[in-house]
XYZ file of C-alpha atoms in Angstrom:
711
model
C 19.073 -6.160 -17.815
C 16.993 -3.157 -16.651
C 14.649 -3.192 -14.206
C 11.996 -0.492 -13.462
C 11.299 1.079 -10.122
C 8.071 -0.446 -9.583
C 7.882 -3.796 -8.316
C 5.730 -6.803 -8.360
C 2.504 -5.057 -9.614
C 0.301 -7.391 -11.715
C -1.448 -4.250 -13.131
C -1.858 -0.517 -13.095
C -4.565 0.825 -10.636
C -6.800 3.551 -11.217
C -5.931 7.183 -10.293
C -8.149 8.712 -8.071
C -5.839 11.076 -6.074
C -4.955 11.820 -2.596
C -8.519 12.778 -1.544
C -10.954 9.784 -0.651
C -13.794 9.462 -3.007
C -17.124 10.126 -1.106
C -19.078 7.004 -1.589
C -21.169 5.484 1.348
C -20.176 2.068 0.039
C -16.624 2.838 -0.160
C -13.689 1.564 1.949
C -9.553 1.994 1.253
C -7.983 -1.376 0.536
C -4.321 -1.175 1.104
C -1.530 -3.979 0.422
C 2.102 -4.428 1.161
C 3.700 -7.236 -0.724
C 7.107 -8.817 -1.260
C 6.279 -11.491 -3.427
C 2.773 -10.915 -4.401
C 0.892 -13.026 -1.864
C -0.396 -9.740 -0.147
C -1.528 -8.003 -3.565
C -3.330 -11.363 -4.654
C -5.123 -11.534 -1.158
C -6.145 -7.934 -1.413
C -7.586 -8.388 -4.986
C -9.527 -11.221 -3.861
C -10.821 -9.196 -0.990
C -11.834 -6.308 -3.718
C -13.596 -8.756 -6.009
C -15.706 -10.375 -2.975
C -16.756 -6.724 -1.832
C -17.750 -5.708 -5.301
C -20.106 -8.675 -5.555
C -21.732 -7.545 -2.372
C -22.142 -4.082 -3.741
C -19.226 -2.578 -1.959
C -16.668 -0.310 -3.515
C -12.866 -1.344 -2.770
C -10.496 1.602 -3.483
C -7.341 -0.598 -3.761
C -3.876 0.798 -3.581
C -0.287 -0.627 -2.940
C 1.009 0.726 0.407
C 3.985 2.299 -1.863
C 1.345 4.951 -3.276
C 0.906 6.344 0.190
C 0.608 10.332 -0.205
C 0.143 9.825 -4.015
C -3.079 7.972 -4.088
C -4.169 7.973 -0.528
C -3.647 9.689 2.761
C -4.362 7.684 5.642
C -5.094 10.244 7.834
C -7.969 11.167 6.063
C -9.735 7.871 5.858
C -12.481 6.329 7.823
C -12.462 2.864 6.716
C -9.373 0.867 6.062
C -8.483 -2.743 5.148
C -4.936 -3.538 5.062
C -3.303 -6.742 4.035
C 0.657 -6.937 4.836
C 3.347 -9.337 4.685
C 6.385 -9.800 6.787
C 9.887 -10.157 5.301
C 13.388 -10.741 6.299
C 14.056 -10.646 9.944
C 10.376 -9.405 10.694
C 10.638 -6.459 8.768
C 8.076 -4.651 6.372
C 8.076 -5.518 2.594
C 9.984 -3.101 0.351
C 6.586 -1.810 -0.907
C 5.517 -0.641 2.566
C 8.539 1.020 4.006
C 7.676 4.619 3.148
C 4.274 3.927 4.733
C 5.773 2.162 7.852
C 8.322 4.784 8.345
C 5.637 7.757 8.079
C 3.757 6.145 10.982
C 6.544 5.679 13.112
C 7.425 9.267 13.160
C 7.553 10.592 16.637
C 6.536 13.918 16.029
C 2.812 12.529 15.210
C 0.336 13.437 17.604
C -1.294 10.343 19.776
C -4.758 11.211 17.925
C -3.149 11.497 14.139
C -5.381 8.353 13.108
C -8.459 9.414 15.457
C -10.963 9.162 12.758
C -9.490 6.060 11.141
C -11.272 2.782 11.420
C -9.464 -0.167 10.168
C -8.594 -3.928 10.265
C -5.762 -5.899 9.405
C -4.530 -9.254 7.886
C -0.961 -10.321 8.607
C 0.819 -12.670 6.433
C 3.873 -14.708 8.098
C 5.383 -18.040 8.391
C 5.655 -19.414 11.870
C 8.823 -21.429 10.714
C 10.510 -18.138 11.417
C 11.061 -16.416 15.062
C 9.265 -12.838 14.375
C 6.014 -14.344 13.092
C 4.043 -11.660 11.396
C 6.028 -9.182 13.154
C 5.499 -6.343 10.563
C 1.668 -6.721 10.879
C 1.554 -6.979 14.312
C 3.786 -3.770 15.080
C 1.672 -1.938 12.649
C -1.336 -2.987 14.408
C 0.126 -1.676 17.630
C 1.136 1.619 15.961
C -2.215 2.338 14.618
C -3.973 1.635 18.294
C -1.259 4.277 19.777
C -2.314 6.857 17.034
C -5.942 6.335 18.347
C -7.041 4.262 15.103
C -10.047 1.939 16.112
C -10.410 -1.484 14.764
C -13.780 -2.408 13.364
C -12.831 -6.146 13.000
C -10.315 -8.049 14.585
C -7.015 -8.684 12.870
C -5.780 -12.053 11.528
C -2.613 -13.751 11.314
C -2.231 -16.188 8.341
C 0.554 -18.827 8.779
C 2.195 -19.940 5.592
C 3.668 -23.063 7.199
C 0.266 -24.083 7.508
C -1.197 -22.406 4.608
C -2.390 -18.853 4.445
C -5.776 -20.021 3.533
C -6.691 -21.521 6.867
C -6.732 -18.041 8.250
C -7.258 -15.745 5.442
C -10.356 -17.509 3.859
C -12.648 -17.451 6.901
C -11.063 -13.758 7.804
C -12.242 -12.617 4.537
C -15.620 -14.341 4.526
C -16.590 -12.611 7.963
C -14.697 -9.256 6.465
C -17.307 -8.194 4.115
C -20.452 -8.317 6.400
C -18.395 -6.391 8.964
C -17.651 -3.830 6.290
C -21.126 -3.640 5.416
C -22.000 -3.379 9.003
C -19.624 -0.517 9.734
C -20.781 1.512 6.802
C -24.606 1.163 7.775
C -25.480 -0.629 4.648
C -28.122 -3.338 4.319
C -26.644 -6.956 4.822
C -27.124 -9.267 2.102
C -28.224 -12.679 3.220
C -27.422 -14.241 0.401
C -24.324 -16.717 -0.016
C -21.189 -14.580 -1.314
C -20.152 -17.977 -3.183
C -22.054 -20.255 -5.461
C -23.549 -23.487 -3.764
C -22.753 -26.809 -5.492
C -25.122 -29.778 -5.069
C -23.671 -33.099 -3.732
C -22.523 -35.926 -5.579
C -21.136 -39.493 -4.392
C -17.414 -40.306 -4.780
C -15.263 -43.001 -4.674
C -13.980 -44.608 -1.381
C -10.256 -43.654 -1.699
C -9.157 -40.134 -0.729
C -6.594 -38.426 -3.446
C -6.000 -35.875 -5.852
C -8.701 -37.253 -7.914
C -11.189 -38.417 -5.421
C -12.668 -37.445 -2.237
C -14.550 -39.504 0.434
C -17.334 -38.776 2.741
C -18.295 -36.535 4.060
C -16.625 -34.205 1.625
C -17.991 -36.147 -1.492
C -21.890 -35.940 -0.112
C -21.506 -32.553 0.949
C -22.812 -29.366 -0.928
C -20.127 -26.929 -1.624
C -19.322 -23.375 -1.184
C -16.824 -22.430 -4.417
C -15.233 -19.177 -4.827
C -16.868 -16.399 -7.234
C -15.505 -16.919 -10.635
C -13.145 -14.144 -11.489
C -13.677 -12.293 -14.873
C -11.623 -12.904 -17.779
C -9.322 -10.121 -18.819
C -6.574 -11.096 -20.963
C -6.412 -12.302 -24.577
C -3.587 -13.428 -26.565
C -3.113 -12.806 -30.453
C -0.745 -14.813 -32.661
C 1.218 -12.659 -34.880
C 2.169 -15.279 -37.728
C 3.652 -12.894 -39.822
C 5.823 -11.053 -37.394
C 9.208 -11.913 -35.800
C 10.318 -11.220 -31.996
C 13.844 -11.795 -31.016
C 13.432 -12.992 -27.201
C 17.103 -12.989 -26.617
C 16.816 -9.166 -26.575
C 13.602 -9.015 -24.258
C 14.364 -7.448 -20.810
C 14.388 -10.385 -18.093
C 10.382 -10.447 -16.912
C 9.647 -7.189 -19.087
C 12.410 -5.266 -16.787
C 10.092 -5.408 -13.728
C 11.927 -5.002 -10.675
C 12.514 -8.376 -8.377
C 11.566 -8.483 -4.776
C 14.235 -7.409 -2.122
C 16.644 -6.635 -5.145
C 19.450 -4.123 -3.803
C 20.870 -4.210 -7.103
C 19.962 -4.478 -11.126
C 19.980 -8.068 -12.223
C 23.672 -8.831 -13.841
C 24.959 -11.538 -15.659
C 27.886 -13.496 -13.582
C 30.378 -15.716 -15.079
C 30.137 -19.123 -13.523
C 33.986 -20.359 -12.803
C 33.240 -23.805 -11.497
C 30.548 -26.105 -10.005
C 31.689 -28.722 -7.834
C 30.417 -31.677 -5.637
C 31.251 -31.444 -1.875
C 29.657 -34.668 -0.871
C 30.608 -38.582 -1.637
C 28.722 -40.636 -4.108
C 26.983 -42.460 -1.371
C 25.860 -39.424 0.633
C 21.803 -39.169 0.976
C 22.054 -35.714 -0.376
C 23.811 -34.245 -3.116
C 25.603 -30.920 -1.952
C 27.267 -28.628 -4.706
C 29.324 -25.403 -4.431
C 29.330 -22.656 -7.328
C 31.996 -20.132 -7.747
C 30.989 -17.254 -10.047
C 32.748 -13.994 -11.067
C 31.317 -10.899 -9.842
C 34.182 -8.723 -11.614
C 33.007 -5.487 -13.261
C 29.390 -6.358 -12.435
C 28.841 -3.860 -9.598
C 27.962 -6.582 -7.062
C 29.805 -5.888 -3.789
C 29.099 -8.171 -0.639
C 30.038 -8.545 2.987
C 30.365 -12.331 4.761
C 26.910 -13.335 5.541
C 24.921 -11.434 2.730
C 22.905 -13.534 0.325
C 22.383 -13.051 -3.523
C 19.278 -14.187 -5.463
C 19.596 -16.276 -8.790
C 17.236 -15.851 -11.444
C 16.301 -19.130 -13.004
C 14.480 -20.496 -15.824
C 11.843 -23.200 -15.694
C 13.098 -26.434 -17.443
C 12.489 -26.600 -21.148
C 11.341 -30.203 -21.057
C 8.270 -29.210 -18.542
C 7.828 -25.991 -20.852
C 7.367 -28.181 -23.964
C 4.967 -30.788 -22.005
C 2.948 -27.750 -20.641
C 2.726 -26.300 -24.251
C 1.728 -29.861 -25.603
C -0.834 -30.183 -22.846
C -2.378 -27.245 -23.964
C -2.180 -27.930 -27.591
C 0.072 -25.090 -28.495
C 3.377 -26.747 -29.260
C 3.237 -25.815 -32.805
C 2.426 -22.049 -31.835
C 5.444 -22.334 -29.077
C 7.520 -19.917 -31.087
C 5.191 -17.974 -32.941
C 5.016 -14.080 -31.760
C 2.189 -13.143 -29.478
C 0.394 -9.984 -28.561
C -1.030 -9.887 -24.963
C -3.603 -7.073 -24.261
C -6.678 -6.659 -22.283
C -9.899 -7.646 -23.154
C -12.116 -4.754 -23.995
C -15.054 -4.216 -21.632
C -13.954 -6.936 -19.375
C -15.508 -6.788 -15.715
C -12.280 -7.037 -13.918
C -11.462 -3.762 -11.961
C -8.394 -2.059 -13.217
C -7.390 -4.763 -15.671
C -3.990 -4.870 -17.173
C -1.277 -7.154 -18.578
C 1.128 -8.039 -15.563
C 3.874 -6.144 -15.199
C 6.164 -9.020 -15.439
C 4.731 -10.534 -18.481
C 5.953 -8.629 -21.973
C 3.056 -7.707 -24.118
C 4.780 -8.926 -27.048
C 6.803 -12.506 -26.735
C 6.281 -16.137 -27.297
C 4.716 -18.686 -25.324
C 7.704 -20.510 -24.745
C 9.607 -17.321 -23.489
C 6.741 -16.414 -21.275
C 6.501 -19.760 -19.422
C 10.308 -20.181 -19.609
C 11.168 -16.930 -17.672
C 8.117 -15.204 -16.466
C 5.402 -17.614 -14.744
C 5.603 -19.946 -12.255
C 3.635 -23.228 -13.282
C 5.369 -25.424 -10.523
C 3.910 -23.850 -7.461
C 0.419 -25.091 -6.152
C -2.420 -23.471 -8.010
C -4.441 -21.092 -6.023
C -8.096 -21.823 -5.505
C -9.221 -18.766 -7.947
C -7.168 -20.910 -10.744
C -8.866 -24.095 -9.776
C -12.201 -22.370 -9.910
C -11.557 -21.037 -13.385
C -10.425 -24.352 -14.501
C -13.897 -25.790 -13.557
C -15.176 -23.859 -16.449
C -13.166 -25.411 -18.973
C -13.526 -29.155 -17.759
C -15.797 -31.523 -19.705
C -15.801 -34.374 -17.383
C -18.512 -34.336 -14.558
C -16.547 -36.287 -12.169
C -13.593 -33.968 -12.679
C -15.662 -30.872 -12.455
C -16.944 -32.021 -9.191
C -13.506 -32.844 -7.877
C -11.952 -29.345 -8.725
C -15.196 -27.744 -7.137
C -14.304 -29.550 -4.070
C -10.717 -28.748 -3.998
C -11.350 -25.169 -4.444
C -14.474 -25.068 -2.007
C -14.370 -23.846 1.715
C -15.648 -27.272 2.868
C -12.573 -28.905 0.737
C -9.998 -26.823 2.538
C -8.402 -29.976 4.172
C -8.304 -31.845 0.746
C -6.450 -28.684 -0.917
C -3.900 -28.698 1.849
C -3.228 -32.639 1.617
C -3.609 -32.918 -1.873
C -2.287 -29.745 -3.359
C -0.344 -27.558 -1.037
C 1.761 -30.138 0.852
C 2.908 -32.267 -2.147
C 3.365 -28.986 -3.892
C 1.336 -30.326 -7.115
C 1.603 -27.931 -9.924
C -0.370 -27.103 -12.947
C 1.270 -29.482 -15.016
C 0.479 -32.229 -12.491
C -2.908 -31.079 -12.273
C -3.842 -31.100 -15.865
C -2.277 -34.593 -16.335
C -4.584 -35.912 -13.742
C -7.649 -33.919 -14.897
C -7.416 -34.860 -18.623
C -10.740 -33.486 -19.504
C -9.681 -29.773 -18.667
C -8.730 -27.888 -21.881
C -8.181 -24.276 -20.411
C -7.096 -21.770 -22.854
C -3.476 -20.193 -22.264
C -4.975 -16.824 -21.138
C -6.515 -18.567 -18.205
C -2.734 -19.793 -16.848
C -1.423 -16.203 -17.776
C -4.200 -14.410 -15.619
C -3.646 -16.813 -12.595
C -0.210 -17.998 -12.605
C 2.176 -16.325 -10.292
C 5.406 -14.740 -11.266
C 8.660 -16.943 -11.590
C 10.450 -15.801 -8.494
C 14.347 -15.842 -8.128
C 15.951 -18.093 -5.491
C 18.069 -16.619 -2.425
C 21.413 -18.293 -1.512
C 23.821 -17.581 1.317
C 27.252 -16.503 0.212
C 29.941 -18.742 1.590
C 32.946 -16.261 1.189
C 34.310 -13.135 2.535
C 35.174 -10.248 -0.013
C 38.063 -9.439 2.324
C 39.366 -12.328 0.810
C 37.744 -12.891 -2.590
C 36.373 -9.379 -3.641
C 35.753 -10.217 -7.379
C 34.183 -13.725 -6.750
C 31.859 -15.644 -4.242
C 30.543 -18.810 -3.442
C 27.428 -20.379 -2.683
C 26.229 -23.942 -1.501
C 23.153 -25.663 -1.773
C 21.500 -29.086 -1.616
C 20.214 -30.601 -5.160
C 16.531 -31.017 -4.238
C 15.109 -34.267 -5.640
C 11.057 -34.443 -5.928
C 9.934 -38.148 -6.834
C 6.771 -38.526 -8.803
C 3.623 -39.437 -6.749
C 1.179 -38.070 -4.311
C -0.069 -36.450 -7.302
C 3.096 -35.278 -8.798
C 2.899 -36.737 -12.098
C 6.639 -36.807 -13.060
C 9.754 -36.825 -11.197
C 11.802 -33.250 -10.917
C 14.420 -31.488 -9.375
C 14.301 -28.343 -7.464
C 13.633 -25.571 -9.817
C 17.072 -23.720 -9.170
C 19.312 -26.481 -7.694
C 18.228 -28.781 -10.797
C 19.092 -25.973 -13.352
C 22.546 -25.124 -11.801
C 23.191 -28.846 -11.584
C 22.292 -29.107 -15.048
C 24.769 -26.477 -16.088
C 27.650 -28.640 -14.980
C 26.509 -31.911 -15.972
C 24.466 -31.203 -19.245
C 21.912 -33.466 -17.489
C 18.272 -32.586 -17.894
C 16.596 -31.493 -14.527
C 13.298 -33.310 -15.690
C 14.338 -36.833 -16.193
C 11.731 -39.618 -16.423
C 14.040 -42.189 -15.125
C 16.908 -41.651 -12.867
C 19.530 -44.148 -14.520
C 22.232 -42.606 -16.216
C 21.051 -38.960 -14.779
C 24.015 -38.553 -12.329
C 27.448 -38.952 -13.281
C 28.928 -39.798 -9.955
C 32.418 -40.574 -11.197
C 32.841 -36.627 -11.825
C 32.063 -35.986 -8.241
C 34.877 -34.470 -5.822
C 35.266 -33.150 -2.536
C 36.003 -29.467 -2.789
C 38.087 -27.500 -0.045
C 39.166 -23.855 0.166
C 42.251 -23.919 2.341
C 42.205 -22.410 5.801
C 44.926 -19.810 5.074
C 43.450 -19.044 1.729
C 46.974 -19.588 -0.222
C 45.965 -21.911 -2.526
C 43.619 -21.435 -5.287
C 41.999 -23.232 -8.342
C 43.120 -26.798 -8.640
C 45.108 -26.585 -5.543
C 42.142 -25.909 -3.444
C 40.213 -28.977 -4.809
C 40.818 -32.099 -2.659
C 38.989 -35.268 -4.685
C 39.845 -38.316 -2.703
C 38.229 -40.246 -5.543
C 41.536 -40.415 -7.731
C 43.487 -38.423 -10.120
C 41.270 -39.444 -13.364
C 37.943 -37.910 -11.518
C 39.985 -34.946 -10.611
C 41.127 -34.429 -14.267
C 37.623 -35.064 -15.584
C 35.964 -32.482 -13.300
C 38.786 -29.985 -14.209
C 38.487 -30.461 -18.028
C 34.740 -30.220 -17.574
C 34.913 -26.660 -15.724
C 36.982 -25.428 -18.894
C 33.597 -25.677 -20.614
C 31.826 -23.311 -17.959
C 34.143 -20.297 -19.095
C 31.189 -18.868 -21.025
C 28.147 -19.593 -18.856
C 26.476 -16.885 -17.250
C 23.730 -16.893 -14.767
C 21.470 -13.740 -14.063
C 21.926 -12.798 -10.210
C 21.377 -9.621 -7.894
C 22.249 -8.648 -4.337
C 19.430 -8.322 -1.987
C 18.226 -6.069 0.955
C 17.841 -6.254 4.248
C 20.998 -8.058 4.734
C 21.432 -7.990 8.675
C 23.432 -11.486 8.919
C 26.680 -9.892 9.742
C 29.688 -9.939 12.109
C 30.059 -7.259 14.945
C 32.794 -4.595 13.952
C 34.228 -4.917 17.367
C 36.896 -7.938 16.762
C 37.218 -8.805 20.483
C 33.568 -9.928 20.876
C 33.318 -13.857 20.953
C 31.311 -15.601 18.328
C 28.735 -18.714 18.909
C 28.272 -20.035 15.069
C 25.930 -22.785 14.863
C 25.448 -24.187 11.156
C 24.590 -27.986 10.437
C 24.661 -29.013 6.786
C 24.630 -26.511 4.378
C 23.956 -24.202 7.039
C 27.766 -23.798 7.418
C 28.298 -21.917 4.197
C 27.828 -18.340 5.669
C 29.930 -19.372 8.714
C 32.696 -20.267 6.140
C 32.888 -16.760 5.222
C 32.847 -15.421 8.677
C 35.768 -17.658 9.435
C 37.469 -16.059 6.323
C 36.704 -12.599 7.519
C 37.936 -13.253 10.961
C 41.328 -14.631 9.474
C 41.951 -11.670 7.084
C 41.135 -9.348 10.185
C 43.382 -10.911 12.216
C 46.078 -11.278 9.833
C 45.892 -7.265 9.331
C 45.585 -6.708 12.878
C 47.767 -8.821 14.631
C 48.108 -6.476 17.747
C 44.182 -6.671 18.245
C 43.020 -9.547 20.874
C 40.317 -11.347 19.236
C 37.388 -12.948 20.977
C 36.844 -16.878 21.164
C 35.119 -18.407 17.940
C 33.224 -21.498 18.765
C 31.498 -23.327 15.834
C 28.842 -25.964 15.911
C 28.386 -28.390 12.871
C 26.455 -31.442 12.328
C 25.752 -33.713 9.196
C 24.902 -37.892 8.959
C 28.104 -38.957 8.260
C 31.792 -37.986 8.792
C 32.888 -39.502 5.536
C 30.031 -38.600 3.143
C 28.769 -35.248 3.678
C 31.358 -33.519 6.187
C 31.071 -30.067 4.084
C 34.236 -27.984 4.253
C 36.048 -30.629 6.330
C 39.603 -29.486 5.560
C 38.519 -26.034 5.651
C 37.270 -26.114 9.237
C 39.694 -28.132 10.488
C 42.392 -25.907 9.291
C 40.768 -22.661 10.757
C 41.139 -24.504 14.156
C 44.738 -23.423 14.083
C 44.169 -20.149 13.440
C 40.569 -18.685 13.932
C 38.270 -21.365 15.596
C 38.913 -21.816 19.442
C 36.616 -24.704 19.604
C 34.939 -27.041 16.937
C 32.164 -29.225 17.814
C 31.045 -31.735 15.342
C 28.181 -34.371 15.471
C 27.459 -37.156 13.290
C 23.839 -38.182 13.398
C 24.132 -41.733 11.496
C 27.512 -42.782 12.215
C 28.129 -45.839 14.713
C 29.393 -43.859 18.020
C 29.369 -44.190 21.596
C 25.646 -43.964 23.158
C 26.637 -40.751 24.649
C 27.815 -39.180 21.929
C 25.885 -35.888 20.745
C 24.291 -36.684 17.288
C 22.796 -33.109 16.692
C 24.114 -29.722 17.129
C 21.677 -29.147 20.095
C 23.235 -32.051 22.029
C 26.775 -30.802 21.266
C 25.466 -27.280 22.958
C 23.933 -29.157 26.035
C 27.165 -30.888 26.437
C 29.140 -27.303 26.500
C 26.311 -25.624 28.132
C 28.366 -24.014 30.866
C 30.978 -22.668 28.310
C 28.165 -21.166 26.253
C 26.535 -19.121 29.405
C 29.855 -17.989 30.338
C 30.527 -16.613 26.812
C 27.106 -15.069 26.322
C 26.674 -13.644 29.666
C 30.536 -12.829 30.888
C 32.181 -12.357 27.570
C 29.228 -10.787 25.526
C 29.239 -13.363 22.874
C 26.988 -13.189 19.495
C 25.344 -16.188 18.327
C 24.646 -16.655 14.558
C 22.502 -19.601 13.606
C 22.214 -20.716 9.981
C 19.963 -23.366 8.218
C 16.737 -25.171 8.488
C 13.808 -22.961 9.897
C 11.407 -25.688 10.197
C 13.376 -27.950 12.800
C 16.900 -27.073 13.300
C 16.559 -23.232 14.157
C 13.579 -24.373 16.681
C 15.541 -27.033 18.466
C 18.756 -24.728 18.710
C 16.283 -22.155 20.203
C 15.115 -24.531 22.688
C 18.416 -26.078 23.660
C 19.700 -22.587 24.691
C 16.307 -22.078 26.469
C 17.346 -25.447 28.297
C 20.859 -24.427 28.871
C 19.727 -21.072 30.188
C 17.381 -22.800 32.740
C 19.951 -25.445 33.927
C 23.034 -23.044 34.318
C 21.528 -19.768 35.645
C 18.588 -21.588 37.618
C 15.952 -19.695 35.793
C 12.136 -20.744 34.853
C 11.659 -21.729 31.223
C 9.779 -18.487 30.858
C 12.709 -16.395 31.885
C 15.036 -18.325 29.984
C 12.882 -17.407 26.568
C 12.975 -13.889 27.954
C 16.592 -13.633 28.171
C 16.995 -15.288 24.625
C 14.237 -12.990 23.196
C 16.511 -10.040 24.954
C 19.398 -11.451 22.778
C 17.611 -11.219 19.563
C 16.564 -7.518 20.563
C 20.051 -6.607 21.045
C 21.020 -8.177 17.944
C 23.306 -10.743 19.676
C 21.138 -13.445 18.397
C 20.884 -13.494 14.594
C 19.471 -16.004 12.190
C 19.744 -16.944 8.741
C 17.160 -19.617 8.162
C 14.960 -21.078 5.459
C 12.366 -23.468 4.815
């Protein structure tokens, strides 16, 4: 599968050269996007600006020196995301590197007036770090802000900050350019109508149900679909997502053979955890312990079929189509999205290219109103996309992850054309997974671990589903559909087993499997795995891989990874074991590992492996069980175990130069571990909380406190 060099651009922008066009209503609008959100927001700004008589000259930051030169501009708006451990998105790397040059004079950008919207996620430590450091650098180079920067938080919804920021941005640009202000509303006002008493996806309550509404401007249609009834197309030969390169890709997409998929948890466990082993022999993929790979997964076929049926297109699902731009469309620089094959089928398009599971953006809700016949449905969609209905949008769409199919199942009078969805749905994104092996021990294969996510019907979701990628991967083993209306029979627990990689690495295959559920179950699973020999999944290596061990073997390690967060730590232990075996004369630093789960006998992942490493690599294994019966003073979570050993941890960090690695949940665990370290430093070093936080930040800056966390 071939991937072009350009990434995540939904359409080609017009070429205007590097010199700015002299228009008194022009401003330069730049975006740096990793997954498309910054680009979508920039396009929204451009549409709102055009509606107010402004000319937004919009470009991706990757086009620096080709389409624009920042030092020659006078009015610039930047929208930029943060990725990885606070780094710029791939598309902004060249731009940021240029501005970081120490040879630039302090007045390099003295003629530039700018504002900036940073996108980030406060679940991660370096919230909006790219935007904030870029803003600081612009100030250092004498650029002047004409409007305050904004910091949008994906943890609570980017729209919470982005929408009011954009609303006030347009008048600020107009004022800066010394153009007459337009006193009219930039969005359409809708009259009030009383609704029912119960708030839900379908219904609102006062005051929203009795309010006048300000809804977004309707985006112009720009795509058309022609059915090619007399032609054929072999979708199996089409490059994945039209050959468009993926975000964070450090390699081409390759097909990796699945060697095994095994269950790590007992049948009675609350969560089902699987470990997947894949062969990378001959793929060109290389990795280090601590790296992550991305898996490119499809949408479930049952959901694709249901969506096409809802659109009335099930009979046309496999008819070749041609997607093109409407002649004379009013959309600026309209083009078929780069990840969409211009010639394919609807089934192929919705299976591999478009994400209809993600919560629909307000621009799509606004477009759906035009194709909704029931007045009450129209009103509710208006509320959900309105400025006044921001709370309802968060509560009933964003937080419960209501998708387009859910929405169409709910608003039955809405009958949009398929082009409406193609125009507004985001690209189907790959899913990253941390590798739990070391290439020093397994150079031709790797493993990754995940919990199978279960998402029940309810709260606006019209059907039960599993996580998009985790459900698909589980289905490769079990043959059970990831979209099941009924849960009975959907999980063959008799084939579950525990998988254990031995601590010394001498056993492989069936020898490394420790079932605990009987020989018949083990044989069943082994026979089942034989059928996986020809199963391949698309993967690629990722950029910004910073979760690595220090090269110095004498440096102590503090490893913290509850639940599936232990996965990359297993790779670290394998790495240290191999290096210790090859360098027996070298003194190796201590290794402390903190692990936690609910129950010792149900979901203690890699139990045999970890306990075997205690005799060879791990100095101290500290395990906690949050739901088991145990003494009242026993620590139930990793942070409790850390506090119990606080004095030892301070000695390791302060006197022995230990490095800390934290892996797992960003929303709670990573924050709790951070807080535990602050408390430990305060208690055992006699510091204030502020000074303790400063010490922890110093460790981060020195790359001695690293995180691999996810939401």
